[in-house]
Amino acid sequence: TTLVWASKGDEPRYSDLAALLSHLGYDAPPMVKTVVRVVFAGIYLGLGAMGAWRMKAREAAWLIGALSADYLMLFNPRTETCSYVFLGPFIASLALFYAGQNGSRWLGRGLGFAALGLACDAIPVVHGMTDRWFKPLLALLFLPTLIWFILGSGATEKKSAEV
């Protein structure tokens, strides 16, 4: 009931995946938005479970936080641009992680740019050009990076090896 109630307010101030699609010219019907939110909740849950199984406890805890923040920014129908403050530390910390690895420095730089992009509200001119679509785009592009992290480049050891 809460999800249905919250989704009734597609106002211009919200900045979720639906706002990004709206900026591109596609306004999905409310039922489609709800189905997509539920399907992706399952996908994010599965990714979290996979990460918890494959990673050490500390890495898995970080991953669950990053997945949770990413999901909320993309699929919460009441996400405002200032809400992305929750996602910023996860993107910035992964930028630092990859910046220190040979062969992944380009990814670290890209993530560093994304972390700075989440602060675009601080510059009024830039915020006016990027309002409602840029931050959801960054959150959407963060998902493949999280999947990459889960599938091996970030997971230093399998959890089963700890036992």
XYZ file of N, CA, C and O in Angstrom:
652
model
N 0.817 -1.182 0.000
C 0.000 0.000 0.000
C 0.868 1.255 0.000
O 0.581 2.196 -0.712
N 1.920 1.282 0.798
C 2.784 2.445 0.869
C 3.456 2.716 -0.476
O 3.559 3.861 -0.895
N 3.917 1.651 -1.165
C 4.561 1.824 -2.459
C 3.598 2.426 -3.475
O 3.959 3.325 -4.226
N 2.358 1.981 -3.464
C 1.355 2.528 -4.382
C 1.072 3.979 -4.030
O 1.016 4.849 -4.903
N 0.918 4.296 -2.756
C 0.647 5.669 -2.329
C 1.805 6.591 -2.696
O 1.607 7.688 -3.205
N 3.026 6.136 -2.442
C 4.196 6.972 -2.709
C 4.387 7.211 -4.198
O 4.896 8.248 -4.605
N 3.996 6.276 -5.038
C 4.223 6.411 -6.465
C 3.220 7.335 -7.143
O 3.345 7.625 -8.319
N 2.224 7.823 -6.420
C 1.214 8.690 -7.023
C 1.696 10.120 -7.194
O 0.970 10.944 -7.700
N 2.909 10.431 -6.818
C 3.374 11.812 -6.869
C 4.533 12.025 -7.820
O 5.577 12.458 -7.389
N 4.388 11.722 -9.086
C 5.459 11.964 -10.049
C 5.571 13.459 -10.319
O 5.170 13.966 -11.352
N 6.117 14.146 -9.352
C 6.268 15.583 -9.463
C 7.639 15.905 -10.042
O 8.548 15.098 -9.986
N 7.803 17.111 -10.566
C 9.084 17.481 -11.166
C 10.268 17.480 -10.205
O 11.393 17.464 -10.635
N 10.035 17.470 -8.912
C 11.169 17.528 -7.990
C 11.792 16.160 -7.729
O 12.853 16.074 -7.129
N 11.160 15.085 -8.142
C 11.702 13.758 -7.873
C 12.742 13.381 -8.915
O 12.713 13.826 -10.054
N 13.674 12.528 -8.494
C 14.850 12.246 -9.310
C 15.201 10.764 -9.266
O 16.285 10.382 -8.869
N 14.269 9.924 -9.702
C 14.508 8.485 -9.732
C 14.668 8.032 -11.180
O 14.795 8.851 -12.090
N 14.664 6.735 -11.405
C 14.802 6.200 -12.756
C 13.654 6.660 -13.647
O 13.854 6.956 -14.830
N 12.449 6.761 -13.102
C 11.302 7.223 -13.890
C 11.519 8.662 -14.364
O 11.123 9.012 -15.487
N 12.163 9.494 -13.561
C 12.452 10.874 -13.971
C 13.462 10.891 -15.112
O 13.349 11.696 -16.041
N 14.455 9.992 -15.055
C 15.431 9.883 -16.140
C 14.727 9.488 -17.434
O 14.942 10.090 -18.485
N 13.865 8.483 -17.351
C 13.137 8.038 -18.545
C 12.197 9.128 -19.047
O 12.034 9.308 -20.256
N 11.595 9.851 -18.132
C 10.718 10.959 -18.506
C 11.509 12.039 -19.237
O 11.032 12.621 -20.209
N 12.715 12.297 -18.784
C 13.580 13.281 -19.448
C 13.898 12.837 -20.877
O 14.069 13.660 -21.763
N 13.971 11.525 -21.085
C 14.248 10.980 -22.416
C 12.986 10.862 -23.268
O 13.048 10.416 -24.407
N 11.829 11.209 -22.690
C 10.591 11.219 -23.463
C 9.667 10.046 -23.237
O 8.669 9.897 -23.944
N 9.967 9.184 -22.254
C 9.109 8.036 -21.991
C 8.518 8.145 -20.590
O 9.253 8.153 -19.607
N 7.214 8.227 -20.517
C 6.526 8.234 -19.232
C 5.805 6.904 -19.061
O 4.773 6.665 -19.694
N 6.373 6.053 -18.232
C 5.809 4.720 -18.021
C 4.524 4.812 -17.206
O 4.412 5.638 -16.301
N 3.562 3.952 -17.519
C 2.343 3.897 -16.702
C 2.683 3.458 -15.269
O 3.653 2.741 -15.046
N 1.877 3.878 -14.298
C 2.161 3.539 -12.893
C 2.324 2.041 -12.642
O 3.196 1.640 -11.869
N 1.517 1.200 -13.284
C 1.629 -0.246 -13.049
C 2.965 -0.788 -13.560
O 3.574 -1.641 -12.921
N 3.444 -0.280 -14.674
C 4.743 -0.707 -15.200
C 5.845 -0.310 -14.229
O 6.755 -1.098 -13.946
N 5.777 0.905 -13.706
C 6.772 1.353 -12.730
C 6.779 0.450 -11.504
O 7.847 0.069 -11.004
N 5.602 0.070 -11.035
C 5.510 -0.790 -9.853
C 6.097 -2.166 -10.137
O 6.868 -2.698 -9.333
N 5.774 -2.744 -11.279
C 6.301 -4.063 -11.644
C 7.825 -4.003 -11.762
O 8.532 -4.891 -11.260
N 8.345 -2.969 -12.395
C 9.802 -2.828 -12.541
C 10.463 -2.700 -11.171
O 11.510 -3.312 -10.912
N 9.856 -1.945 -10.268
C 10.415 -1.792 -8.914
C 10.475 -3.139 -8.190
O 11.465 -3.459 -7.529
N 9.424 -3.928 -8.312
C 9.384 -5.229 -7.640
C 10.397 -6.189 -8.262
O 11.122 -6.890 -7.542
N 10.475 -6.217 -9.584
C 11.426 -7.104 -10.261
C 12.859 -6.736 -9.865
O 13.666 -7.609 -9.521
N 13.173 -5.454 -9.889
C 14.527 -5.050 -9.533
C 14.817 -5.214 -8.055
O 15.974 -5.401 -7.671
N 13.814 -5.181 -7.212
C 14.033 -5.492 -5.796
C 14.555 -6.921 -5.671
O 15.497 -7.186 -4.915
N 13.976 -7.829 -6.437
C 14.448 -9.211 -6.443
C 15.858 -9.339 -7.001
O 16.682 -10.102 -6.482
N 16.149 -8.582 -8.049
C 17.493 -8.617 -8.637
C 18.530 -8.102 -7.648
O 19.576 -8.724 -7.435
N 18.247 -6.981 -7.013
C 19.183 -6.427 -6.025
C 19.330 -7.366 -4.833
O 20.431 -7.530 -4.303
N 18.238 -7.993 -4.411
C 18.314 -8.958 -3.316
C 19.206 -10.125 -3.707
O 20.048 -10.577 -2.921
N 19.039 -10.617 -4.932
C 19.877 -11.712 -5.415
C 21.346 -11.325 -5.489
O 22.224 -12.117 -5.127
N 21.617 -10.102 -5.948
C 23.003 -9.635 -5.996
C 23.599 -9.538 -4.590
O 24.761 -9.893 -4.371
N 22.799 -9.068 -3.648
C 23.270 -8.995 -2.265
C 23.559 -10.371 -1.696
O 24.574 -10.577 -1.020
N 22.693 -11.324 -1.977
C 22.912 -12.694 -1.498
C 24.159 -13.295 -2.134
O 24.957 -13.962 -1.453
N 24.345 -13.046 -3.426
C 25.529 -13.564 -4.107
C 26.796 -12.958 -3.503
O 27.776 -13.665 -3.255
N 26.762 -11.656 -3.251
C 27.921 -10.994 -2.648
C 28.196 -11.498 -1.241
O 29.345 -11.718 -0.864
N 27.139 -11.711 -0.472
C 27.313 -12.212 0.898
C 27.921 -13.609 0.892
O 28.688 -13.971 1.795
N 27.602 -14.384 -0.117
C 28.138 -15.747 -0.203
C 29.590 -15.730 -0.672
O 30.403 -16.508 -0.200
N 29.930 -14.831 -1.580
C 31.251 -14.830 -2.208
C 32.312 -14.038 -1.447
O 33.504 -14.256 -1.662
N 31.903 -13.089 -0.618
C 32.854 -12.144 -0.044
C 33.046 -12.341 1.454
O 32.239 -12.974 2.112
N 34.108 -11.725 1.950
C 34.307 -11.670 3.390
C 33.215 -10.792 3.991
O 32.589 -9.990 3.297
N 33.017 -10.909 5.275
C 31.924 -10.204 5.952
C 32.008 -8.691 5.772
O 31.010 -8.027 5.511
N 33.199 -8.113 5.886
C 33.348 -6.666 5.762
C 32.997 -6.193 4.348
O 32.302 -5.198 4.164
N 33.480 -6.900 3.330
C 33.163 -6.548 1.949
C 31.679 -6.723 1.675
O 31.059 -5.908 1.002
N 31.111 -7.793 2.196
C 29.689 -8.059 1.984
C 28.823 -6.983 2.642
O 27.819 -6.548 2.062
N 29.215 -6.533 3.824
C 28.454 -5.477 4.500
C 28.493 -4.189 3.684
O 27.477 -3.506 3.519
N 29.675 -3.852 3.142
C 29.792 -2.663 2.297
C 28.900 -2.826 1.063
O 28.184 -1.900 0.675
N 28.943 -4.003 0.462
C 28.169 -4.259 -0.754
C 26.669 -4.134 -0.505
O 25.949 -3.530 -1.310
N 26.184 -4.669 0.600
C 24.754 -4.584 0.920
C 24.341 -3.115 1.068
O 23.288 -2.696 0.576
N 25.184 -2.308 1.709
C 24.897 -0.882 1.827
C 24.876 -0.199 0.466
O 23.995 0.616 0.173
N 25.844 -0.521 -0.390
C 25.921 0.090 -1.719
C 24.717 -0.314 -2.573
O 24.115 0.532 -3.251
N 24.363 -1.590 -2.546
C 23.197 -2.051 -3.307
C 21.914 -1.401 -2.794
O 21.061 -0.996 -3.585
N 21.793 -1.292 -1.484
C 20.595 -0.680 -0.895
C 20.466 0.780 -1.306
O 19.395 1.236 -1.716
N 21.560 1.524 -1.214
C 21.536 2.937 -1.589
C 21.226 3.093 -3.079
O 20.427 3.949 -3.472
N 21.835 2.250 -3.909
C 21.609 2.334 -5.352
C 20.148 2.025 -5.692
O 19.522 2.739 -6.473
N 19.608 0.980 -5.082
C 18.207 0.630 -5.340
C 17.275 1.762 -4.913
O 16.362 2.144 -5.658
N 17.499 2.292 -3.736
C 16.627 3.366 -3.249
C 16.691 4.607 -4.137
O 15.671 5.252 -4.380
N 17.872 4.940 -4.632
C 17.977 6.125 -5.474
C 17.266 5.915 -6.814
O 16.627 6.825 -7.327
N 17.343 4.721 -7.357
C 16.738 4.467 -8.665
C 15.242 4.174 -8.609
O 14.505 4.541 -9.532
N 14.788 3.519 -7.562
C 13.426 2.984 -7.588
C 12.491 3.530 -6.521
O 11.314 3.194 -6.512
N 12.972 4.369 -5.622
C 12.089 5.012 -4.668
C 11.372 6.144 -5.401
O 12.017 7.071 -5.887
N 10.053 6.100 -5.499
C 9.348 7.126 -6.275
C 9.407 8.522 -5.666
O 8.971 9.477 -6.288
N 9.960 8.656 -4.476
C 10.071 9.973 -3.843
C 11.533 10.420 -3.686
O 11.844 11.274 -2.871
N 12.438 9.856 -4.472
C 13.841 10.252 -4.399
C 14.000 11.685 -4.891
O 13.559 12.014 -5.986
N 14.627 12.514 -4.074
C 14.938 13.881 -4.484
C 16.432 13.960 -4.771
O 17.199 13.079 -4.379
N 16.854 15.007 -5.448
C 18.268 15.081 -5.821
C 19.189 15.096 -4.605
O 20.289 14.562 -4.663
N 18.733 15.667 -3.504
C 19.580 15.689 -2.306
C 19.700 14.297 -1.671
O 20.612 14.062 -0.883
N 18.832 13.368 -2.027
C 18.888 12.012 -1.473
C 20.146 11.262 -1.895
O 20.546 10.306 -1.231
N 20.764 11.680 -2.978
C 21.930 10.969 -3.497
C 23.141 11.076 -2.580
O 24.158 10.433 -2.828
N 23.018 11.858 -1.517
C 24.079 11.927 -0.522
C 24.310 10.530 0.089
O 25.406 10.221 0.533
N 23.314 9.676 0.066
C 23.459 8.310 0.589
C 24.329 7.447 -0.319
O 25.016 6.551 0.142
N 24.285 7.703 -1.619
C 25.030 6.888 -2.573
C 26.474 7.360 -2.737
O 27.361 6.560 -3.033
N 26.713 8.638 -2.529
C 28.033 9.220 -2.749
C 29.188 8.512 -2.058
O 30.203 8.222 -2.704
N 29.093 8.210 -0.766
C 30.224 7.547 -0.104
C 30.553 6.165 -0.676
O 31.714 5.763 -0.699
N 29.545 5.467 -1.164
C 29.804 4.146 -1.749
C 30.527 4.283 -3.086
O 31.476 3.538 -3.364
N 30.105 5.232 -3.894
C 30.777 5.448 -5.178
C 32.198 5.951 -4.937
O 33.148 5.476 -5.572
N 32.362 6.892 -4.015
C 33.691 7.442 -3.738
C 34.634 6.378 -3.178
O 35.807 6.314 -3.576
N 34.154 5.537 -2.280
C 35.035 4.515 -1.703
C 35.422 3.469 -2.738
O 36.560 2.997 -2.751
N 34.512 3.138 -3.648
C 34.869 2.185 -4.707
C 35.827 2.841 -5.702
O 36.697 2.163 -6.256
N 35.696 4.143 -5.902
C 36.650 4.871 -6.753
C 38.056 4.759 -6.167
O 39.026 4.504 -6.896
N 38.170 4.944 -4.869
C 39.479 4.823 -4.216
C 40.013 3.396 -4.303
O 41.210 3.178 -4.502
N 39.133 2.417 -4.163
C 39.534 1.014 -4.249
C 40.139 0.710 -5.613
O 41.220 0.144 -5.719
N 39.430 1.111 -6.680
C 39.909 0.810 -8.030
C 41.066 1.700 -8.458
O 41.889 1.290 -9.280
N 41.147 2.915 -7.934
C 42.240 3.807 -8.298
C 43.596 3.254 -7.850
O 44.618 3.545 -8.461
N 43.591 2.441 -6.822
C 44.832 1.869 -6.314
C 45.226 0.551 -6.952
O 46.220 -0.049 -6.552
N 44.478 0.090 -7.936
C 44.778 -1.186 -8.569
C 45.276 -0.974 -9.994
O 44.678 -0.222 -10.763
N 46.370 -1.640 -10.330
C 46.846 -1.582 -11.709
C 45.797 -2.188 -12.633
O 45.203 -3.205 -12.320
N 45.577 -1.558 -13.747
C 44.612 -2.068 -14.706
C 43.187 -1.605 -14.460
O 42.320 -1.818 -15.301
N 42.918 -1.013 -13.326
C 41.562 -0.541 -13.014
C 41.534 0.947 -12.705
O 40.536 1.448 -12.225
N 42.613 1.623 -12.978
C 42.662 3.056 -12.657
C 41.626 3.849 -13.442
O 41.075 4.823 -12.944
N 41.365 3.444 -14.679
C 40.338 4.142 -15.484
C 38.982 4.043 -14.817
O 38.199 4.986 -14.837
N 38.691 2.882 -14.223
C 37.425 2.710 -13.524
C 37.393 3.581 -12.267
O 36.378 4.202 -11.960
N 38.507 3.658 -11.571
C 38.603 4.523 -10.396
C 38.370 5.980 -10.750
O 37.659 6.701 -10.041
N 38.932 6.424 -11.862
C 38.727 7.812 -12.297
C 37.273 8.059 -12.690
O 36.705 9.111 -12.384
N 36.684 7.102 -13.393
C 35.275 7.246 -13.775
C 34.360 7.313 -12.567
O 33.432 8.126 -12.513
N 34.636 6.468 -11.584
C 33.846 6.491 -10.360
C 34.087 7.783 -9.572
O 33.167 8.318 -8.952
N 35.315 8.287 -9.623
C 35.603 9.566 -8.977
C 34.795 10.692 -9.615
O 34.235 11.549 -8.922
N 34.702 10.684 -10.939
C 33.879 11.664 -11.634
C 32.419 11.520 -11.222
O 31.718 12.510 -10.997
N 31.945 10.277 -11.114
C 30.552 10.035 -10.713
C 30.301 10.564 -9.299
O 29.261 11.170 -9.038
N 31.250 10.339 -8.401
C 31.083 10.838 -7.027
C 30.996 12.364 -7.019
O 30.172 12.937 -6.311
N 31.828 13.013 -7.817
C 31.751 14.471 -7.926
C 30.448 14.903 -8.594
O 29.867 15.929 -8.238
N 29.979 14.112 -9.541
C 28.725 14.417 -10.220
C 27.531 14.409 -9.290
O 26.544 15.121 -9.532
N 27.607 13.634 -8.231
C 26.512 13.617 -7.262
C 26.463 14.902 -6.447
O 25.468 15.169 -5.770
N 27.499 15.716 -6.535
C 27.539 16.985 -5.806
C 27.172 18.166 -6.694
O 27.401 19.310 -6.332
N 26.592 17.904 -7.864
C 26.317 18.986 -8.810
C 25.269 19.974 -8.301
O 25.125 21.060 -8.861
N 24.546 19.649 -7.237
C 23.586 20.601 -6.665
C 24.283 21.844 -6.133
O 23.669 22.903 -6.007
N 25.559 21.717 -5.817
C 26.294 22.828 -5.232
C 26.591 23.935 -6.250
O 26.936 25.044 -5.869
N 26.449 23.640 -7.532
C 26.722 24.624 -8.582
C 25.406 24.889 -9.310
O 24.951 24.064 -10.101
N 24.753 26.018 -9.039
C 23.410 26.271 -9.572
C 23.276 26.101 -11.087
O 22.303 25.537 -11.566
N 24.247 26.564 -11.857
C 24.156 26.456 -13.318
C 24.181 24.988 -13.745
O 23.381 24.557 -14.574
N 25.097 24.228 -13.161
C 25.202 22.806 -13.496
C 23.951 22.062 -13.032
O 23.406 21.220 -13.754
N 23.480 22.388 -11.849
C 22.276 21.730 -11.333
C 21.087 21.970 -12.254
O 20.305 21.065 -12.521
N 20.969 23.182 -12.777
C 19.870 23.482 -13.691
C 19.912 22.648 -14.956
O 18.875 22.270 -15.495
N 21.116 22.320 -15.426
C 21.254 21.516 -16.646
C 21.105 20.017 -16.390
O 20.819 19.259 -17.311
N 21.336 19.595 -15.160
C 21.366 18.156 -14.871
C 20.238 17.686 -13.960
O 20.176 16.503 -13.629
N 19.371 18.594 -13.549
C 18.322 18.262 -12.579
C 17.445 17.119 -13.072
O 17.001 17.114 -14.208
N 17.214 16.158 -12.197
C 16.306 15.030 -12.359
C 16.802 13.899 -13.248
O 16.230 12.829 -13.233
N 17.831 14.054 -14.042
C 18.237 12.967 -14.923
C 19.688 12.521 -14.717
O 19.998 11.350 -14.898
N 20.584 13.428 -14.325
C 22.000 13.077 -14.260
C 22.315 12.119 -13.117
O 23.019 11.124 -13.303
N 21.792 12.402 -11.945
C 22.071 11.540 -10.794
C 21.467 10.141 -10.962
O 22.130 9.150 -10.653
N 20.230 10.012 -11.456
C 19.742 8.655 -11.723
C 20.590 7.920 -12.768
O 20.798 6.710 -12.657
N 21.114 8.658 -13.749
C 21.997 8.031 -14.737
C 23.257 7.508 -14.061
O 23.698 6.381 -14.337
N 23.844 8.299 -13.172
C 25.035 7.846 -12.449
C 24.727 6.618 -11.597
O 25.521 5.679 -11.546
N 23.576 6.621 -10.927
C 23.185 5.465 -10.116
C 22.963 4.235 -10.986
O 23.341 3.121 -10.606
N 22.378 4.428 -12.155
C 22.154 3.312 -13.076
C 23.478 2.746 -13.572
O 23.655 1.523 -13.645
N 24.432 3.608 -13.870
C 25.743 3.155 -14.330
C 26.576 2.546 -13.208
O 27.536 1.820 -13.477
N 26.228 2.822 -11.964
C 26.936 2.238 -10.829
C 26.591 0.756 -10.672
O 27.414 -0.024 -10.193
N 25.410 0.350 -11.104
C 24.990 -1.048 -10.948
C 25.938 -2.037 -11.647
O 26.354 -3.018 -11.017
N 26.315 -1.833 -12.915
C 27.271 -2.784 -13.515
C 28.608 -2.833 -12.784
O 29.253 -3.884 -12.728
N 29.016 -1.707 -12.206
C 30.256 -1.685 -11.430
C 30.121 -2.551 -10.186
O 31.046 -3.275 -9.824
N 28.956 -2.490 -9.550
C 28.727 -3.348 -8.380
C 28.715 -4.821 -8.787
O 29.248 -5.670 -8.067
N 28.120 -5.111 -9.916
C 28.111 -6.503 -10.398
C 29.536 -6.963 -10.683
O 29.921 -8.080 -10.317
N 30.332 -6.106 -11.301
C 31.744 -6.408 -11.566
C 32.476 -6.676 -10.254
O 33.276 -7.599 -10.147
N 32.199 -5.869 -9.243
C 32.811 -6.035 -7.927
C 32.433 -7.389 -7.326
O 33.272 -8.088 -6.771
N 31.168 -7.771 -7.448
C 30.690 -9.046 -6.903
C 31.346 -10.231 -7.610
O 31.758 -11.197 -6.977
N 31.442 -10.137 -8.910
C 31.882 -11.282 -9.703
C 33.382 -11.531 -9.689
O 33.844 -12.464 -10.309
N 34.122 -10.732 -8.986
C 35.493 -11.137 -8.858
C 36.532 -10.086 -8.651
O 37.477 -10.302 -7.911
N 36.390 -8.940 -9.281
C 37.477 -7.986 -9.154
C 37.569 -7.403 -7.753
O 38.634 -7.023 -7.314
N 36.469 -7.358 -7.024
C 36.492 -6.800 -5.670
C 36.555 -7.855 -4.593
O 37.094 -7.631 -3.527
N 35.985 -9.004 -4.870
C 35.962 -10.064 -3.864
C 37.335 -10.705 -3.780
O 37.773 -11.365 -4.696
N 38.031 -10.486 -2.681
C 39.394 -10.984 -2.566
C 39.432 -12.486 -2.283
O 40.338 -13.169 -2.721
N 38.495 -12.954 -1.546
C 38.440 -14.387 -1.234
C 36.979 -14.804 -1.105
O 36.158 -14.021 -0.685
N 36.730 -16.023 -1.438
C 35.386 -16.525 -1.208
C 35.145 -16.702 0.278
O 36.060 -17.046 1.029
N 33.920 -16.472 0.691
C 33.588 -16.589 2.105
C 33.823 -18.011 2.598
O 34.252 -18.218 3.720
N 33.577 -18.989 1.736
C 33.756 -20.379 2.159
C 35.220 -20.685 2.484
O 35.506 -21.616 3.229
N 36.154 -19.903 1.929
C 37.567 -20.142 2.214
C 37.928 -19.689 3.624
O 38.954 -20.114 4.148
N 37.099 -18.837 4.249
C 37.386 -18.376 5.603
C 37.156 -19.463 6.637
O 37.747 -19.452 7.688
N 36.242 -20.368 6.344
C 35.838 -21.365 7.327
C 36.888 -22.415 7.558
O 37.783 -22.701 6.962
